Amino acid sequence: MDIARELEAYTIEDIYALPDGERAELIDGKIYYMAPPNRRHQDIIFSLSRKIADYIESKNGGCKVYLAPFAVFLNEDDRNYVEPDISIICDSNKLNDKGCIGAPDWVIEIVSPSSRKMDYYKKLFKYRTAGVREYWVVDPDKKIVTVYEFEHDNMEEYSFDEDVPVGIYEGFSINVQ
């Protein structure tokens, strides 16, 4: 192991230099490799994103829904790069050919055994400080959705069989079941 490199912070260039097919995120200059999602993970992502996109379209909304792998550059530096499972961006000025520059309005992460610590702690802090308005952590093992409404400094937990209200869209709720 190159000790000098270990002490040096990684950048987005290092993420782009990864071998094809290898996925990782970059938080505060540290690389976190990502395991491929399982089928249940993919089913949840597809179901949620379809419900969200259908709602936005039914309201003629301008927000866009993006699924991983989709690049989100949280800060105006080259030391933070994440690929949320689902990103909802309402400000088209944040979008370019590479992804989203700045915080999405709403981020949803589906917890897997390898991502639990990352989703509940590291990303929670990064999303909050970057300006994400709403953050959902969907935990298939516990069958719980934890909703963080950062604008209102509020956190609620819902079971999969409950309707989960969407903070950024009044009158819209989703049943994860």
Tab-separated table of C-alpha atoms in Angstrom:
chain	number	residue	atom	x	y	z
A	1	MET	CA	0.000	0.000	0.000
A	2	ASP	CA	1.290	3.429	-0.898
A	3	ILE	CA	1.343	5.281	2.438
A	4	ALA	CA	1.803	8.675	0.786
A	5	ARG	CA	-1.295	8.019	-1.340
A	6	GLU	CA	-3.237	6.817	1.716
A	7	LEU	CA	-2.612	10.173	3.437
A	8	GLU	CA	-3.533	12.130	0.313
A	9	ALA	CA	-7.173	12.831	-0.404
A	10	TYR	CA	-8.698	11.185	-3.451
A	11	THR	CA	-10.521	13.279	-6.041
A	12	ILE	CA	-13.232	12.805	-8.624
A	13	GLU	CA	-10.474	12.058	-11.162
A	14	ASP	CA	-9.708	8.905	-9.150
A	15	ILE	CA	-13.376	7.869	-9.367
A	16	TYR	CA	-13.356	8.336	-13.147
A	17	ALA	CA	-10.101	6.323	-13.354
A	18	LEU	CA	-11.686	3.220	-11.772
A	19	PRO	CA	-11.831	0.130	-14.009
A	20	ASP	CA	-15.029	-0.289	-16.038
A	21	GLY	CA	-17.800	-1.790	-13.974
A	22	GLU	CA	-16.306	-0.819	-10.624
A	23	ARG	CA	-18.477	1.647	-8.702
A	24	ALA	CA	-17.468	3.821	-5.781
A	25	GLU	CA	-18.424	7.032	-4.054
A	26	LEU	CA	-16.149	9.743	-2.759
A	27	ILE	CA	-16.847	11.476	0.535
A	28	ASP	CA	-14.417	14.050	1.890
A	29	GLY	CA	-11.626	12.617	-0.240
A	30	LYS	CA	-12.120	8.991	0.835
A	31	ILE	CA	-13.220	6.315	-1.620
A	32	TYR	CA	-16.020	3.933	-0.626
A	33	TYR	CA	-16.481	0.985	-2.966
A	34	MET	CA	-20.037	-0.162	-3.667
A	35	ALA	CA	-21.306	-3.717	-3.945
A	36	PRO	CA	-23.758	-4.478	-6.751
A	37	PRO	CA	-27.389	-4.162	-5.642
A	38	ASN	CA	-29.488	-7.292	-5.176
A	39	ARG	CA	-32.815	-7.949	-6.890
A	40	ARG	CA	-34.962	-6.716	-3.977
A	41	HIS	CA	-32.949	-3.470	-3.928
A	42	GLN	CA	-33.594	-2.993	-7.658
A	43	ASP	CA	-37.312	-3.792	-7.292
A	44	ILE	CA	-37.688	-1.091	-4.628
A	45	ILE	CA	-35.768	1.493	-6.663
A	46	PHE	CA	-37.881	0.824	-9.740
A	47	SER	CA	-41.196	0.869	-7.859
A	48	LEU	CA	-40.449	4.093	-5.957
A	49	SER	CA	-39.027	5.930	-8.958
A	50	ARG	CA	-42.013	4.957	-11.104
A	51	LYS	CA	-44.478	6.241	-8.476
A	52	ILE	CA	-42.533	9.492	-8.086
A	53	ALA	CA	-42.144	10.074	-11.832
A	54	ASP	CA	-45.848	9.315	-12.437
A	55	TYR	CA	-46.826	11.820	-9.732
A	56	ILE	CA	-44.550	14.542	-11.128
A	57	GLU	CA	-45.870	13.956	-14.638
A	58	SER	CA	-49.506	14.026	-13.463
A	59	LYS	CA	-48.883	17.468	-11.947
A	60	ASN	CA	-46.926	18.719	-14.980
A	61	GLY	CA	-44.003	19.226	-12.642
A	62	GLY	CA	-40.530	20.233	-13.664
A	63	CYS	CA	-38.574	17.965	-11.341
A	64	LYS	CA	-36.554	15.091	-12.784
A	65	VAL	CA	-36.041	11.618	-11.309
A	66	TYR	CA	-32.676	9.894	-11.773
A	67	LEU	CA	-31.654	6.382	-10.749
A	68	ALA	CA	-28.194	5.123	-9.829
A	69	PRO	CA	-25.718	5.169	-11.307
A	70	PHE	CA	-26.226	8.931	-11.557
A	71	ALA	CA	-23.435	11.289	-10.508
A	72	VAL	CA	-24.125	13.870	-7.818
A	73	PHE	CA	-21.370	16.362	-7.060
A	74	LEU	CA	-22.531	17.567	-3.647
A	75	ASN	CA	-20.041	20.341	-3.054
A	76	GLU	CA	-18.104	22.729	-5.222
A	77	ASP	CA	-14.954	20.696	-4.754
A	78	ASP	CA	-13.470	17.556	-6.283
A	79	ARG	CA	-13.594	15.513	-3.059
A	80	ASN	CA	-17.301	14.579	-2.933
A	81	TYR	CA	-19.112	12.402	-5.452
A	82	VAL	CA	-22.087	10.172	-4.655
A	83	GLU	CA	-24.528	8.019	-6.602
A	84	PRO	CA	-27.811	8.023	-4.658
A	85	ASP	CA	-30.220	5.215	-5.479
A	86	ILE	CA	-32.827	7.829	-6.435
A	87	SER	CA	-32.257	11.566	-6.922
A	88	ILE	CA	-35.034	14.083	-7.527
A	89	ILE	CA	-33.785	17.410	-8.884
A	90	CYS	CA	-36.159	20.343	-9.319
A	91	ASP	CA	-33.639	22.993	-10.427
A	92	SER	CA	-32.629	22.209	-14.011
A	93	ASN	CA	-29.681	24.614	-13.662
A	94	LYS	CA	-28.019	21.990	-11.434
A	95	LEU	CA	-28.021	19.452	-14.262
A	96	ASN	CA	-25.342	18.972	-16.878
A	97	ASP	CA	-24.131	16.057	-18.999
A	98	LYS	CA	-22.120	14.640	-16.095
A	99	GLY	CA	-24.964	14.675	-13.549
A	100	CYS	CA	-26.123	16.998	-10.777
A	101	ILE	CA	-23.913	19.822	-9.557
A	102	GLY	CA	-25.063	20.558	-6.013
A	103	ALA	CA	-27.680	19.013	-3.785
A	104	PRO	CA	-30.735	17.235	-5.201
A	105	ASP	CA	-34.030	18.288	-3.620
A	106	TRP	CA	-34.856	14.750	-2.511
A	107	VAL	CA	-32.603	11.725	-2.156
A	108	ILE	CA	-33.646	8.135	-1.482
A	109	GLU	CA	-31.158	5.457	-0.453
A	110	ILE	CA	-32.089	1.769	-0.203
A	111	VAL	CA	-30.110	0.169	2.622
A	112	SER	CA	-28.152	-2.986	1.959
A	113	PRO	CA	-26.008	-4.833	4.514
A	114	SER	CA	-22.854	-3.275	3.053
A	115	SER	CA	-24.267	0.291	2.952
A	116	ARG	CA	-26.036	0.516	6.340
A	117	LYS	CA	-23.421	2.642	8.114
A	118	MET	CA	-22.898	4.819	5.056
A	119	ASP	CA	-26.602	5.524	4.463
A	120	TYR	CA	-27.578	6.150	8.094
A	121	TYR	CA	-24.537	8.207	9.130
A	122	LYS	CA	-22.038	9.470	6.566
A	123	LYS	CA	-24.534	10.270	3.825
A	124	LEU	CA	-27.077	11.647	6.283
A	125	PHE	CA	-24.551	14.263	7.400
A	126	LYS	CA	-23.303	15.005	3.860
A	127	TYR	CA	-26.797	15.377	2.416
A	128	ARG	CA	-27.925	17.621	5.243
A	129	THR	CA	-24.920	19.943	5.037
A	130	ALA	CA	-25.016	20.025	1.212
A	131	GLY	CA	-28.605	21.333	1.168
A	132	VAL	CA	-30.734	18.273	0.310
A	133	ARG	CA	-34.305	19.154	1.345
A	134	GLU	CA	-35.559	15.626	2.040
A	135	TYR	CA	-33.742	12.331	2.570
A	136	TRP	CA	-35.326	8.887	2.795
A	137	VAL	CA	-33.528	5.794	4.044
A	138	VAL	CA	-35.495	2.731	2.976
A	139	ASP	CA	-34.513	-0.323	5.011
A	140	PRO	CA	-35.872	-3.560	3.458
A	141	ASP	CA	-34.591	-5.758	6.317
A	142	LYS	CA	-36.331	-3.706	9.015
A	143	LYS	CA	-39.234	-2.758	6.695
A	144	ILE	CA	-38.870	0.857	7.804
A	145	VAL	CA	-38.585	4.144	5.930
A	146	THR	CA	-36.774	6.885	7.845
A	147	VAL	CA	-37.656	10.325	6.509
A	148	TYR	CA	-35.478	13.344	7.223
A	149	GLU	CA	-37.033	16.699	6.339
A	150	PHE	CA	-33.997	18.917	6.748
A	151	GLU	CA	-35.918	22.126	6.008
A	152	HIS	CA	-38.105	21.519	9.067
A	153	ASP	CA	-35.440	19.767	11.176
A	154	ASN	CA	-37.755	16.765	11.392
A	155	MET	CA	-37.265	12.979	11.355
A	156	GLU	CA	-40.043	10.370	11.215
A	157	GLU	CA	-40.101	6.604	10.794
A	158	TYR	CA	-42.759	4.686	8.879
A	159	SER	CA	-43.356	0.982	8.364
A	160	PHE	CA	-43.570	-0.349	4.822
A	161	ASP	CA	-47.348	-0.773	5.095
A	162	GLU	CA	-47.935	2.913	6.000
A	163	ASP	CA	-48.370	5.786	3.572
A	164	VAL	CA	-45.218	7.900	3.761
A	165	PRO	CA	-45.884	11.604	3.140
A	166	VAL	CA	-43.514	13.353	0.766
A	167	GLY	CA	-42.377	16.622	2.315
A	168	ILE	CA	-41.445	18.392	-0.909
A	169	TYR	CA	-44.849	17.592	-2.487
A	170	GLU	CA	-47.866	18.477	-0.389
A	171	GLY	CA	-50.622	15.891	-0.628
A	172	PHE	CA	-48.388	13.157	-2.087
A	173	SER	CA	-47.583	9.992	-0.162
A	174	ILE	CA	-46.073	6.644	-1.093
A	175	ASN	CA	-46.721	3.194	0.292
A	176	VAL	CA	-43.441	1.288	-0.012
A	177	GLN	CA	-45.128	-2.101	0.386
